[in-house]
Coordinates of C-alpha atoms in Angstrom, one line a residue:
Chain A
X604 CA -10.0 -18.3 23.6
X605 CA -9.5 -18.8 27.7
X606 CA -6.7 -20.8 29.3
X607 CA -7.6 -23.3 31.6
X608 CA -5.6 -23.3 34.9
X609 CA -5.8 -26.9 37.0
X610 CA -3.9 -28.9 39.4
X611 CA -4.3 -32.4 40.2
X612 CA -7.2 -35.0 41.0
X613 CA -8.1 -35.0 44.8
X614 CA -6.8 -31.3 44.8
X615 CA -4.5 -30.8 47.8
X616 CA -4.0 -26.8 49.1
X617 CA -1.2 -26.9 46.4
X618 CA -3.2 -27.6 43.4
X619 CA -5.7 -24.9 44.4
X620 CA -3.9 -22.1 45.1
X621 CA -0.9 -22.5 42.4
X622 CA -4.1 -22.6 39.9
X623 CA -5.6 -19.6 41.0
X624 CA -2.0 -17.9 41.6
X625 CA -1.1 -19.0 37.8
X626 CA -4.2 -17.8 36.6
X627 CA -3.7 -14.6 38.1
X628 CA -0.2 -14.2 36.7
X629 CA -1.5 -14.8 33.2
X630 CA -4.1 -12.2 33.3
X631 CA -2.0 -9.6 34.3
X632 CA 0.1 -10.6 31.5
X633 CA -2.6 -9.7 29.7
X634 CA -3.9 -13.4 28.8
X635 CA -7.1 -14.6 29.5
X636 CA -7.1 -17.6 32.2
X637 CA -9.5 -19.1 34.7
X638 CA -8.4 -21.5 37.7
X639 CA -10.3 -24.5 38.0
X640 CA -10.1 -27.5 41.0
X641 CA -10.1 -31.2 39.9
X642 CA -13.0 -32.2 42.6
X643 CA -14.0 -31.0 45.8
X644 CA -11.5 -28.3 47.7
X645 CA -10.5 -29.8 51.0
X646 CA -10.5 -28.1 54.5
X647 CA -7.2 -27.2 54.3
X648 CA -7.6 -25.7 51.3
X649 CA -10.9 -23.9 52.3
X650 CA -9.2 -22.4 55.5
X651 CA -7.0 -20.8 52.7
X652 CA -9.6 -19.6 50.7
X653 CA -11.7 -17.9 53.5
X654 CA -9.2 -16.3 55.4
X655 CA -7.8 -14.6 52.2
X656 CA -11.5 -14.0 51.0
X657 CA -11.0 -16.0 47.5
X658 CA -14.0 -17.7 46.1
X659 CA -13.0 -21.4 45.4
X660 CA -12.7 -22.4 41.7
X661 CA -15.2 -24.3 39.9
X662 CA -14.7 -27.6 39.2
X663 CA -13.8 -28.9 36.0
X664 CA -15.8 -32.0 34.3
X665 CA -13.6 -32.6 31.0
X666 CA -10.6 -30.8 29.4
X667 CA -11.1 -32.1 25.5
X668 CA -11.2 -29.6 23.3
X669 CA -10.0 -27.1 25.4
X670 CA -6.6 -24.7 26.1
X671 CA -5.0 -25.7 29.1
X672 CA -1.9 -25.2 31.3
X673 CA -1.3 -27.7 33.9
X674 CA 0.2 -27.1 37.5
X675 CA 1.4 -29.2 40.5
X676 CA 1.5 -32.6 38.4
X677 CA 2.4 -33.8 34.8
X678 CA 0.7 -37.2 34.9
X679 CA -2.6 -38.0 32.6
X680 CA -3.3 -40.4 35.5
X681 CA -3.5 -37.4 37.9
X682 CA -5.5 -35.2 35.2
X683 CA -8.5 -34.1 34.0
X684 CA -10.5 -36.3 32.2
X685 CA -10.3 -35.4 28.1
X686 CA -7.0 -34.1 28.5
X687 CA -5.4 -36.5 25.9
X688 CA -7.9 -34.6 23.8
X689 CA -6.8 -31.2 25.5
X690 CA -4.4 -28.4 24.2
X691 CA -1.8 -29.0 26.6
X692 CA 0.2 -25.0 26.7
X693 CA 2.2 -25.3 29.9
X694 CA 3.1 -27.2 32.6
X695 CA 4.6 -25.9 36.3
X696 CA 5.0 -28.6 38.2
X697 CA 7.7 -29.7 41.1
X698 CA 7.1 -33.9 40.8
X699 CA 8.8 -36.3 38.9
X700 CA 8.4 -36.3 35.2
X701 CA 4.8 -38.7 34.2
X702 CA 5.5 -39.7 30.9
X703 CA 2.9 -37.1 29.0
X704 CA 3.4 -36.6 25.1
X705 CA 2.3 -33.5 22.9
X706 CA 2.4 -33.0 19.2
X707 CA 3.6 -29.3 19.9
X708 CA 6.4 -27.8 21.5
X709 CA 5.0 -26.4 25.2
X710 CA 6.6 -24.4 27.9
X711 CA 7.1 -26.8 30.7
X712 CA 9.2 -25.4 33.7
X713 CA 9.3 -28.2 36.4
X714 CA 12.0 -27.9 39.4
X715 CA 13.1 -30.2 42.3
X716 CA 11.3 -28.1 44.6
X717 CA 9.3 -28.5 48.1
X718 CA 6.0 -27.0 46.2
X719 CA 4.7 -25.3 42.9
X720 CA 3.7 -22.4 44.2
X721 CA 7.5 -21.6 44.7
X722 CA 8.1 -21.7 41.1
X723 CA 4.7 -19.8 40.3
X724 CA 5.8 -17.1 43.1
X725 CA 9.5 -16.9 40.9
X726 CA 7.7 -16.4 38.1
X727 CA 6.0 -13.7 39.2
X728 CA 9.5 -12.1 40.0
X729 CA 10.8 -12.6 36.9
X730 CA 7.6 -10.7 35.0
X731 CA 7.9 -8.1 37.7
X732 CA 4.2 -8.9 38.4
X733 CA 3.4 -7.6 41.8
X734 CA 1.5 -10.3 44.0
X735 CA -1.5 -9.3 45.3
X736 CA -2.2 -9.3 48.6
X737 CA -4.8 -12.5 48.6
X738 CA -2.3 -14.4 46.0
X739 CA 0.4 -14.0 48.5
X740 CA -2.0 -15.6 50.8
X741 CA -2.6 -18.8 48.8
X742 CA 0.9 -19.4 47.7
X743 CA 2.8 -18.9 51.6
X744 CA -0.6 -21.3 52.7
X745 CA 0.6 -23.8 49.8
X746 CA 4.5 -23.3 50.4
X747 CA 3.4 -24.0 54.1
X748 CA 1.0 -27.4 53.4
X749 CA 3.4 -28.7 51.0
X750 CA 6.5 -28.2 53.4
X751 CA 4.6 -29.0 56.5
X752 CA 6.3 -25.5 57.8
X753 CA 9.3 -26.4 56.0
X754 CA 9.7 -29.8 58.2
X755 CA 9.4 -32.0 54.6
X756 CA 12.8 -33.2 53.4
X757 CA 11.2 -32.0 50.0
X758 CA 11.9 -28.0 51.1
X759 CA 14.4 -26.2 49.6
X760 CA 15.9 -23.2 50.4
X761 CA 14.0 -21.4 47.3
X762 CA 10.7 -22.8 49.3
X763 CA 11.8 -20.9 52.3
X764 CA 12.7 -18.0 50.6
X765 CA 9.5 -17.6 48.8
X766 CA 7.1 -18.0 51.6
X767 CA 9.3 -15.7 54.3
X768 CA 9.0 -12.6 51.2
X769 CA 5.1 -14.1 50.7
X770 CA 4.8 -13.7 54.6
X771 CA 5.7 -10.1 54.8
X772 CA 3.2 -9.6 52.3
X773 CA 0.5 -10.9 54.0
X774 CA 2.0 -9.6 57.4
X775 CA 0.8 -13.2 59.0
X776 CA 2.4 -14.6 61.1
X777 CA 3.3 -17.9 59.4
X778 CA 4.2 -20.4 62.0
X779 CA 1.0 -19.4 64.0
X780 CA -1.3 -19.4 60.6
X781 CA -0.3 -22.4 59.2
X782 CA -1.5 -24.4 62.9
X783 CA -4.4 -23.5 62.3
X784 CA -4.8 -24.0 58.8
X785 CA -3.2 -27.5 59.8
X786 CA -5.8 -27.7 62.8
X787 CA -8.8 -26.5 61.0
X788 CA -7.8 -29.1 57.9
X789 CA -7.3 -32.3 60.0
X790 CA -10.2 -31.4 62.7
X791 CA -12.3 -34.6 63.2
X792 CA -15.1 -32.6 64.1
X793 CA -17.5 -34.0 61.6
X794 CA -16.9 -37.6 62.8
X795 CA -18.1 -39.7 65.7
X796 CA -15.7 -41.9 67.7
X797 CA -16.6 -45.0 66.1
X798 CA -15.8 -43.4 62.7
X799 CA -12.7 -41.6 63.9
X800 CA -11.5 -45.4 65.4
X801 CA -12.0 -46.7 62.1
X802 CA -11.0 -44.3 59.6
X803 CA -7.9 -45.9 58.3
X804 CA -8.2 -49.2 60.4
X805 CA -6.6 -52.5 59.5
X806 CA -6.7 -56.3 61.5
X807 CA -3.7 -58.7 62.3
X808 CA -3.1 -61.6 63.6
X809 CA -0.5 -61.7 65.7
X810 CA 0.8 -65.2 67.1
X811 CA -3.2 -66.0 67.4
X812 CA -4.0 -62.9 69.0
X813 CA -6.8 -60.6 67.0
X814 CA -4.9 -57.0 67.0
X815 CA -6.4 -54.1 65.2
X816 CA -4.4 -50.9 64.4
X817 CA -6.1 -47.4 63.6
X818 CA -4.6 -44.2 62.7
X819 CA -5.8 -40.6 62.1
X820 CA -3.6 -37.7 61.5
X821 CA -4.8 -34.6 62.7
X822 CA -3.2 -31.8 64.5
X823 CA -6.9 -31.3 66.8
X824 CA -5.7 -33.5 69.4
X825 CA -7.6 -31.7 72.3
X826 CA -10.6 -32.9 70.8
X827 CA -9.9 -36.6 70.7
X828 CA -8.5 -35.9 74.5
X829 CA -11.3 -34.1 75.4
X830 CA -13.7 -37.0 75.0
X831 CA -10.8 -39.7 76.3
X832 CA -13.3 -41.9 78.1
X833 CA -15.7 -41.8 75.3
X834 CA -13.2 -43.2 73.0
X835 CA -11.8 -45.6 75.7
X836 CA -15.4 -47.3 76.3
X837 CA -16.0 -47.9 72.4
X838 CA -12.1 -49.4 71.9
X839 CA -13.1 -51.5 75.1
X840 CA -15.8 -52.6 73.9
X841 CA -14.7 -54.8 70.5
X842 CA -14.0 -58.0 70.5
X843 CA -10.4 -57.5 69.9
X844 CA -7.8 -59.0 72.1
X845 CA -5.6 -55.7 71.6
X846 CA -6.3 -52.3 69.9
X847 CA -4.8 -49.5 69.4
X848 CA -5.6 -46.2 68.1
X849 CA -2.8 -43.9 66.9
X850 CA -3.8 -40.2 67.1
X851 CA -0.7 -39.0 64.7
X852 CA 0.8 -35.5 65.2
X853 CA 2.6 -34.7 62.0
X854 CA 4.1 -31.4 62.7
X855 CA 5.4 -33.1 66.5
X856 CA 6.3 -36.0 64.5
X857 CA 4.8 -38.6 66.8
X858 CA 1.7 -40.4 67.8
X859 CA -0.4 -40.5 70.9
X860 CA -1.8 -43.5 71.6
X861 CA -5.2 -45.0 72.9
X862 CA -5.6 -48.5 73.4
X863 CA -7.4 -51.5 74.3
X864 CA -4.0 -53.6 76.0
X865 CA -2.2 -54.3 79.0
X866 CA -0.1 -51.0 80.1
X867 CA 2.9 -53.5 79.8
X868 CA 2.5 -54.7 76.3
X869 CA 2.5 -51.0 74.7
X870 CA 5.9 -50.2 77.1
X871 CA 7.3 -52.8 75.6
X872 CA 6.3 -52.7 72.2
X873 CA 7.3 -48.7 72.5
X874 CA 9.7 -48.2 75.1
X875 CA 7.6 -45.5 76.8
X876 CA 6.0 -45.4 80.2
X877 CA 2.5 -46.6 79.0
X878 CA -0.3 -44.6 80.2
X879 CA -3.8 -43.6 77.9
X880 CA -2.8 -41.0 75.5
X881 CA 0.9 -41.2 76.0
X882 CA 3.3 -39.7 73.2
X883 CA 5.6 -42.2 71.1
X884 CA 8.4 -39.6 69.3
X885 CA 8.8 -40.4 65.8
X886 CA 6.5 -43.1 65.3
X887 CA 4.3 -41.8 62.1
X888 CA 3.9 -44.9 60.5
X889 CA 1.9 -47.9 60.9
X890 CA 3.9 -50.7 58.9
X891 CA 7.3 -49.5 59.6
X892 CA 6.6 -48.7 63.4
X893 CA 3.4 -49.6 64.8
X894 CA 3.1 -53.0 63.6
X895 CA 6.6 -54.3 64.1
X896 CA 6.7 -53.1 67.6
X897 CA 3.5 -54.8 68.7
X898 CA 4.2 -58.1 66.9
X899 CA 7.8 -58.3 68.9
X900 CA 5.6 -57.5 72.2
X901 CA 2.9 -60.0 71.5
X902 CA 5.7 -62.4 71.3
X903 CA 6.9 -60.7 74.5
X904 CA 3.8 -61.8 76.5
Chain B
X1364 CA 30.1 -37.8 40.2
X1365 CA 30.9 -35.6 37.1
X1366 CA 27.2 -35.1 35.3
X1367 CA 27.3 -36.0 31.0
X1368 CA 25.5 -33.0 29.1
X1369 CA 24.4 -34.6 25.6
X1370 CA 22.0 -33.6 22.9
X1371 CA 20.3 -35.8 20.7
X1372 CA 21.4 -38.8 18.3
X1373 CA 22.3 -38.0 14.6
X1374 CA 23.4 -34.5 16.6
X1375 CA 22.9 -31.0 14.7
X1376 CA 24.8 -27.9 15.7
X1377 CA 22.2 -27.1 18.4
X1378 CA 22.9 -30.4 20.0
X1379 CA 26.2 -30.1 19.8
X1380 CA 26.9 -26.6 20.7
X1381 CA 24.0 -26.6 23.8
X1382 CA 25.7 -29.6 25.2
X1383 CA 29.4 -27.5 25.4
X1384 CA 27.6 -24.4 26.4
X1385 CA 25.6 -25.7 29.6
X1386 CA 28.2 -28.0 30.8
X1387 CA 30.4 -24.9 30.7
X1388 CA 27.5 -23.3 32.4
X1389 CA 27.4 -25.6 35.1
X1390 CA 30.8 -25.5 35.6
X1391 CA 30.8 -22.2 36.0
X1392 CA 28.3 -22.7 38.5
X1393 CA 30.5 -25.1 40.7
X1394 CA 29.6 -28.3 38.8
X1395 CA 31.5 -30.7 37.3
X1396 CA 29.7 -31.6 34.1
X1397 CA 31.1 -32.6 30.5
X1398 CA 29.6 -32.5 27.3
X1399 CA 29.2 -35.7 24.7
X1400 CA 27.7 -36.2 21.6
X1401 CA 25.5 -39.1 20.5
X1402 CA 27.2 -39.7 16.9
X1403 CA 29.4 -38.1 14.5
X1404 CA 29.9 -34.2 14.4
X1405 CA 28.1 -32.8 10.9
X1406 CA 30.2 -30.4 9.0
X1407 CA 27.9 -27.3 9.7
X1408 CA 28.7 -27.8 13.7
X1409 CA 32.4 -28.7 12.7
X1410 CA 32.8 -25.0 11.2
X1411 CA 31.3 -23.7 14.3
X1412 CA 33.9 -25.9 16.1
X1413 CA 36.7 -24.7 14.0
X1414 CA 35.6 -20.9 13.7
X1415 CA 35.9 -20.7 17.5
X1416 CA 38.6 -23.4 18.3
X1417 CA 36.9 -26.0 20.5
X1418 CA 37.7 -29.1 20.5
X1419 CA 35.0 -31.6 19.2
X1420 CA 33.0 -33.6 22.7
X1421 CA 33.6 -37.4 22.5
X1422 CA 31.0 -39.3 21.7
X1423 CA 29.0 -41.1 24.6
X1424 CA 28.4 -44.9 23.8
X1425 CA 26.0 -45.6 26.9
X1426 CA 23.9 -43.3 29.7
X1427 CA 23.3 -46.1 31.8
X1428 CA 24.0 -45.4 35.7
X1429 CA 25.3 -42.0 35.0
X1430 CA 24.1 -38.9 36.0
X1431 CA 22.7 -37.0 32.9
X1432 CA 21.4 -33.9 31.3
X1433 CA 19.6 -33.8 28.4
X1434 CA 19.3 -31.0 25.8
X1435 CA 17.8 -30.5 22.6
X1436 CA 15.4 -33.8 23.1
X1437 CA 13.2 -35.2 25.6
X1438 CA 12.2 -38.8 24.4
X1439 CA 13.8 -41.6 24.3
X1440 CA 13.9 -42.9 21.1
X1441 CA 16.3 -39.5 20.3
X1442 CA 18.5 -40.3 23.3
X1443 CA 21.6 -42.5 24.8
X1444 CA 21.2 -45.7 24.9
X1445 CA 20.8 -46.7 28.3
X1446 CA 18.9 -43.9 29.3
X1447 CA 16.3 -45.9 30.9
X1448 CA 19.1 -46.9 33.7
X1449 CA 20.6 -42.9 33.9
X1450 CA 19.6 -40.7 36.7
X1451 CA 18.3 -37.8 34.6
X1452 CA 19.0 -34.5 36.6
X1453 CA 18.1 -32.0 34.3
X1454 CA 15.9 -31.5 30.2
X1455 CA 16.6 -27.9 28.6
X1456 CA 14.8 -28.4 25.8
X1457 CA 12.4 -26.4 22.7
X1458 CA 10.8 -29.4 21.0
X1459 CA 7.3 -31.3 22.0
X1460 CA 7.2 -33.5 25.2
X1461 CA 8.2 -36.6 24.4
X1462 CA 7.2 -39.2 26.9
X1463 CA 9.8 -39.7 29.3
X1464 CA 9.5 -40.9 33.1
X1465 CA 11.4 -40.6 36.1
X1466 CA 11.5 -41.9 39.5
X1467 CA 12.2 -38.6 41.1
X1468 CA 11.7 -35.1 40.8
X1469 CA 14.2 -33.4 38.4
X1470 CA 14.6 -29.9 36.5
X1471 CA 13.3 -29.4 32.9
X1472 CA 12.9 -26.0 31.0
X1473 CA 11.2 -26.6 27.7
X1474 CA 10.1 -23.3 26.0
X1475 CA 8.9 -23.1 22.6
X1476 CA 11.2 -21.1 21.4
X1477 CA 13.4 -21.5 18.1
X1478 CA 16.7 -22.9 19.8
X1479 CA 17.9 -25.0 23.0
X1480 CA 20.9 -22.2 23.0
X1481 CA 18.2 -19.5 23.7
X1482 CA 17.2 -21.3 26.3
X1483 CA 20.8 -21.7 27.7
X1484 CA 21.8 -18.0 26.5
X1485 CA 19.1 -17.1 29.1
X1486 CA 20.0 -19.3 31.9
X1487 CA 23.7 -17.8 31.5
X1488 CA 21.8 -14.5 32.3
X1489 CA 19.6 -15.5 34.9
X1490 CA 22.4 -16.9 37.0
X1491 CA 24.4 -13.7 36.0
X1492 CA 27.4 -15.5 34.5
X1493 CA 29.3 -14.3 32.0
X1494 CA 29.1 -16.1 28.5
X1495 CA 33.1 -16.5 27.3
X1496 CA 33.7 -15.4 23.7
X1497 CA 33.9 -19.3 22.5
X1498 CA 30.9 -20.5 24.2
X1499 CA 28.9 -17.1 22.3
X1500 CA 30.4 -18.2 19.7
X1501 CA 29.0 -21.8 19.6
X1502 CA 25.3 -20.2 21.2
X1503 CA 25.5 -18.0 18.0
X1504 CA 26.0 -20.9 15.7
X1505 CA 23.0 -22.9 16.9
X1506 CA 20.5 -20.2 17.2
X1507 CA 21.4 -19.4 13.5
X1508 CA 21.5 -22.3 12.4
X1509 CA 18.3 -23.8 14.3
X1510 CA 16.5 -20.5 13.2
X1511 CA 17.8 -20.3 9.1
X1512 CA 19.0 -16.8 9.9
X1513 CA 15.1 -15.9 11.9
X1514 CA 13.8 -17.1 8.1
X1515 CA 12.2 -20.5 9.8
X1516 CA 8.4 -20.1 11.2
X1517 CA 10.3 -21.4 14.8
X1518 CA 11.8 -18.5 15.2
X1519 CA 10.8 -16.2 18.4
X1520 CA 11.8 -12.7 19.1
X1521 CA 13.7 -14.2 22.3
X1522 CA 15.9 -16.4 19.7
X1523 CA 16.9 -13.4 17.6
X1524 CA 17.2 -11.1 21.2
X1525 CA 19.7 -13.8 22.3
X1526 CA 21.9 -14.1 18.9
X1527 CA 22.1 -10.1 18.4
X1528 CA 23.7 -10.0 22.0
X1529 CA 25.9 -13.2 21.5
X1530 CA 26.9 -11.4 17.9
X1531 CA 27.5 -8.5 20.3
X1532 CA 30.3 -10.5 22.2
X1533 CA 31.6 -12.8 19.4
X1534 CA 31.9 -9.6 16.8
X1535 CA 31.4 -10.9 13.8
X1536 CA 28.9 -10.6 10.9
X1537 CA 26.2 -12.8 12.1
X1538 CA 24.9 -13.3 8.2
X1539 CA 27.9 -13.7 6.7
X1540 CA 29.1 -16.1 9.4
X1541 CA 25.6 -18.4 8.9
X1542 CA 26.0 -18.2 5.0
X1543 CA 29.8 -19.1 5.5
X1544 CA 28.7 -21.7 7.9
X1545 CA 25.9 -23.1 5.7
X1546 CA 27.8 -23.3 2.5
X1547 CA 30.7 -25.4 4.5
X1548 CA 27.3 -27.2 6.2
X1549 CA 25.9 -28.4 2.6
X1550 CA 29.1 -28.4 0.6
X1551 CA 29.1 -31.4 -2.1
X1552 CA 33.0 -31.2 -2.6
X1553 CA 33.4 -35.1 -1.4
X1554 CA 30.5 -36.2 -3.7
X1555 CA 30.8 -37.6 -7.5
X1556 CA 28.0 -35.9 -10.0
X1557 CA 26.3 -39.5 -9.5
X1558 CA 25.8 -39.4 -6.0
X1559 CA 24.8 -36.2 -5.8
X1560 CA 22.0 -37.0 -8.5
X1561 CA 20.8 -40.4 -6.8
X1562 CA 21.5 -39.1 -3.0
X1563 CA 17.9 -38.6 -2.7
X1564 CA 16.3 -40.0 -5.7
X1565 CA 12.8 -41.2 -6.4
X1566 CA 11.3 -42.8 -9.1
X1567 CA 7.3 -42.4 -10.5
X1568 CA 5.3 -43.5 -13.2
X1569 CA 3.0 -40.8 -15.0
X1570 CA 1.0 -41.4 -17.5
X1571 CA 3.5 -44.5 -18.5
X1572 CA 6.2 -42.4 -18.5
X1573 CA 9.0 -43.2 -16.6
X1574 CA 10.2 -40.0 -14.3
X1575 CA 13.1 -39.4 -11.6
X1576 CA 13.2 -36.8 -9.3
X1577 CA 16.3 -36.2 -7.4
X1578 CA 16.7 -33.6 -4.7
X1579 CA 19.9 -31.8 -2.8
X1580 CA 19.7 -28.9 0.2
X1581 CA 23.0 -27.1 0.0
X1582 CA 23.9 -23.5 -0.9
X1583 CA 26.8 -24.4 -2.4
X1584 CA 25.0 -23.9 -5.6
X1585 CA 28.6 -22.6 -7.4
X1586 CA 30.0 -25.8 -7.1
X1587 CA 27.1 -27.8 -8.8
X1588 CA 26.8 -25.0 -11.8
X1589 CA 30.8 -25.1 -12.2
X1590 CA 29.9 -28.8 -13.1
X1591 CA 26.6 -27.8 -15.2
X1592 CA 27.7 -29.7 -18.0
X1593 CA 28.9 -32.9 -16.9
X1594 CA 25.5 -32.8 -14.9
X1595 CA 23.5 -32.6 -18.0
X1596 CA 25.9 -35.1 -19.6
X1597 CA 25.2 -38.0 -16.6
X1598 CA 21.5 -36.9 -16.3
X1599 CA 20.6 -37.5 -20.4
X1600 CA 22.6 -40.7 -20.2
X1601 CA 19.8 -42.2 -18.0
X1602 CA 17.3 -44.4 -19.2
X1603 CA 14.6 -42.2 -17.4
X1604 CA 12.3 -40.5 -19.8
X1605 CA 12.4 -37.6 -18.0
X1606 CA 14.5 -37.0 -14.7
X1607 CA 14.9 -33.5 -12.7
X1608 CA 17.4 -32.8 -10.3
X1609 CA 16.2 -29.9 -7.8
X1610 CA 19.2 -28.4 -6.2
X1611 CA 17.3 -26.7 -3.3
X1612 CA 18.9 -23.6 -1.5
X1613 CA 16.8 -23.1 2.3
X1614 CA 18.2 -19.9 2.5
X1615 CA 16.5 -18.5 -1.1
X1616 CA 13.5 -20.4 -0.4
X1617 CA 13.6 -22.2 -4.0
X1618 CA 15.4 -24.6 -6.1
X1619 CA 17.1 -24.6 -9.1
X1620 CA 16.1 -27.1 -11.8
X1621 CA 18.8 -29.4 -14.0
X1622 CA 16.9 -31.7 -16.2
X1623 CA 16.3 -34.0 -18.9
X1624 CA 13.1 -32.8 -20.3
X1625 CA 11.4 -30.8 -23.0
X1626 CA 12.0 -27.0 -22.0
X1627 CA 8.1 -27.2 -22.6
X1628 CA 7.0 -29.6 -20.2
X1629 CA 9.5 -27.7 -17.4
X1630 CA 8.2 -24.2 -18.3
X1631 CA 4.5 -26.0 -17.9
X1632 CA 5.3 -27.6 -14.9
X1633 CA 6.4 -25.0 -12.7
X1634 CA 5.7 -21.5 -14.8
X1635 CA 9.1 -20.2 -15.6
X1636 CA 10.9 -19.1 -18.8
X1637 CA 13.0 -23.0 -19.1
X1638 CA 16.1 -23.1 -19.5
X1639 CA 18.8 -25.2 -17.7
X1640 CA 19.5 -24.3 -14.3
X1641 CA 16.3 -22.4 -13.7
X1642 CA 15.8 -21.2 -10.1
X1643 CA 11.9 -22.1 -9.3
X1644 CA 11.1 -19.3 -6.5
X1645 CA 9.1 -20.7 -3.7
X1646 CA 9.8 -24.6 -4.6
X1647 CA 11.4 -26.5 -2.1
X1648 CA 9.0 -29.7 -1.7
X1649 CA 9.1 -32.6 -3.8
X1650 CA 6.1 -34.1 -2.5
X1651 CA 4.1 -31.0 -2.3
X1652 CA 5.4 -29.2 -5.5
X1653 CA 8.1 -31.2 -7.7
X1654 CA 5.5 -34.5 -7.8
X1655 CA 2.4 -32.5 -8.8
X1656 CA 3.9 -30.2 -11.2
X1657 CA 5.4 -32.7 -13.3
X1658 CA 2.3 -34.7 -13.0
X1659 CA 0.4 -32.4 -13.9
X1660 CA 2.3 -31.0 -17.2
X1661 CA 3.1 -34.8 -18.4
X1662 CA -0.5 -35.0 -18.6
X1663 CA -0.4 -31.8 -21.1
X1664 CA 2.5 -33.2 -23.1

């Protein structure tokens, strides 16, 4: 019976690419295996699949009664429906242990590294299996994604080494490729101004003032600022006393701010020379940075 | 902080030897680590430790608050008291997944092989660490024990290969060493005749007859049969209508029978030329073989 290989629900790039790469390794070792996903592939992974000309895996509806291999997760809650009635043969992951129980011994390889594809790449090496061009491309994409080009604190030397060796196979410029992938993955093209402002929006009462804070994560900041006037028109047209939209760039580790507020309040809140679109270095968390900063500044108003 | 390495409660040879071998590997790789056991070391492991002149690990009372590595198990119920409050850094095992949860990613290496020491030996190889003579001896002992000299159905080619390579380091005759270890481990020297008969004894009502069946696992059958007359005197002196003592040799995969019963019943029950001490090939299970055979024969009485 063919083995089903899949990552977690709401699949990220690592879950998609690790499933394909591990199914391919199994095939190379003589075992029939097929990669699946547990939901729609997001745009970032779509970029990698398109770039390396690999077809999207099919969506798995239920794992019940199947021989399965889990990659990039090891918890029932994150996994396929029917997993309790599946035969789990292997787990390859880089997350904390999630409490799965089995009836029989299995192969489990969990390592505290930044990306599942790093582990899978090393399994290719252990088994002396050559990594095909397109599989190298997918594993490289996964590592660049999970480690944010090695900026994430979860990054290890093993991730860096694996990614560099994979980049030698694909012959692409890792950094440029990653930025293009992130830009495509976080593109806001499909959304209206109203949708972007309200994508992740919360309301606060600060000293009786009605305050709204929206945040979007994107590397596609150009397309936001090309429409800066339209954003401000919409923001200023709202009923909020103060409104801040943070356009957060996780690679630059900071946020660009568009706001309905006196410049002095933004200057006080974030210690910057306030102007529309100002970049606030290090400001990436609404809960830990945006809200406390604004709350203090409103008190000083 | 030093790492604590330990196997399961009621430690068998693999749990003792794997803990020592893995702590030694960690030391060789520059990490301070100490092997512990979760209870008294049994005679079989004691034989291995004495033979290779390695000290017994200390007994661990609680794992709470410690940095720990689990070998040869991965279930809370089998592990150290206080494990929920320990910091589990690694798991090396060959059993089914037991449902442990952690807060952070860790290293987990579980393989469906016959013995944990097989995995640990391969980790020495992966890390290019030379296996010291006495550590080779302990890992070899563990593999021979867990696989019953490769007779257990859990045995894999990886176990055989590891054990043979370890035997080359120790320069001992594996088979002879294993038999001596098993004999020592299953020695009945410390027990009286009454204790041996009643060690694992069950009573049954078969067609109104009062039947008792005792079973002991030992390779030290010589010492039983040297006292055959005394065994029979004790057995015949009991109130049972029928009594069978099965002296089971798991290497020969059969049982020697001493009994209070007509020879004809034993002959009928087990299809043998009945005589005191007769060997019944393939008979190793009381539930599946001894009880059904006797029940049928009693009906024919």
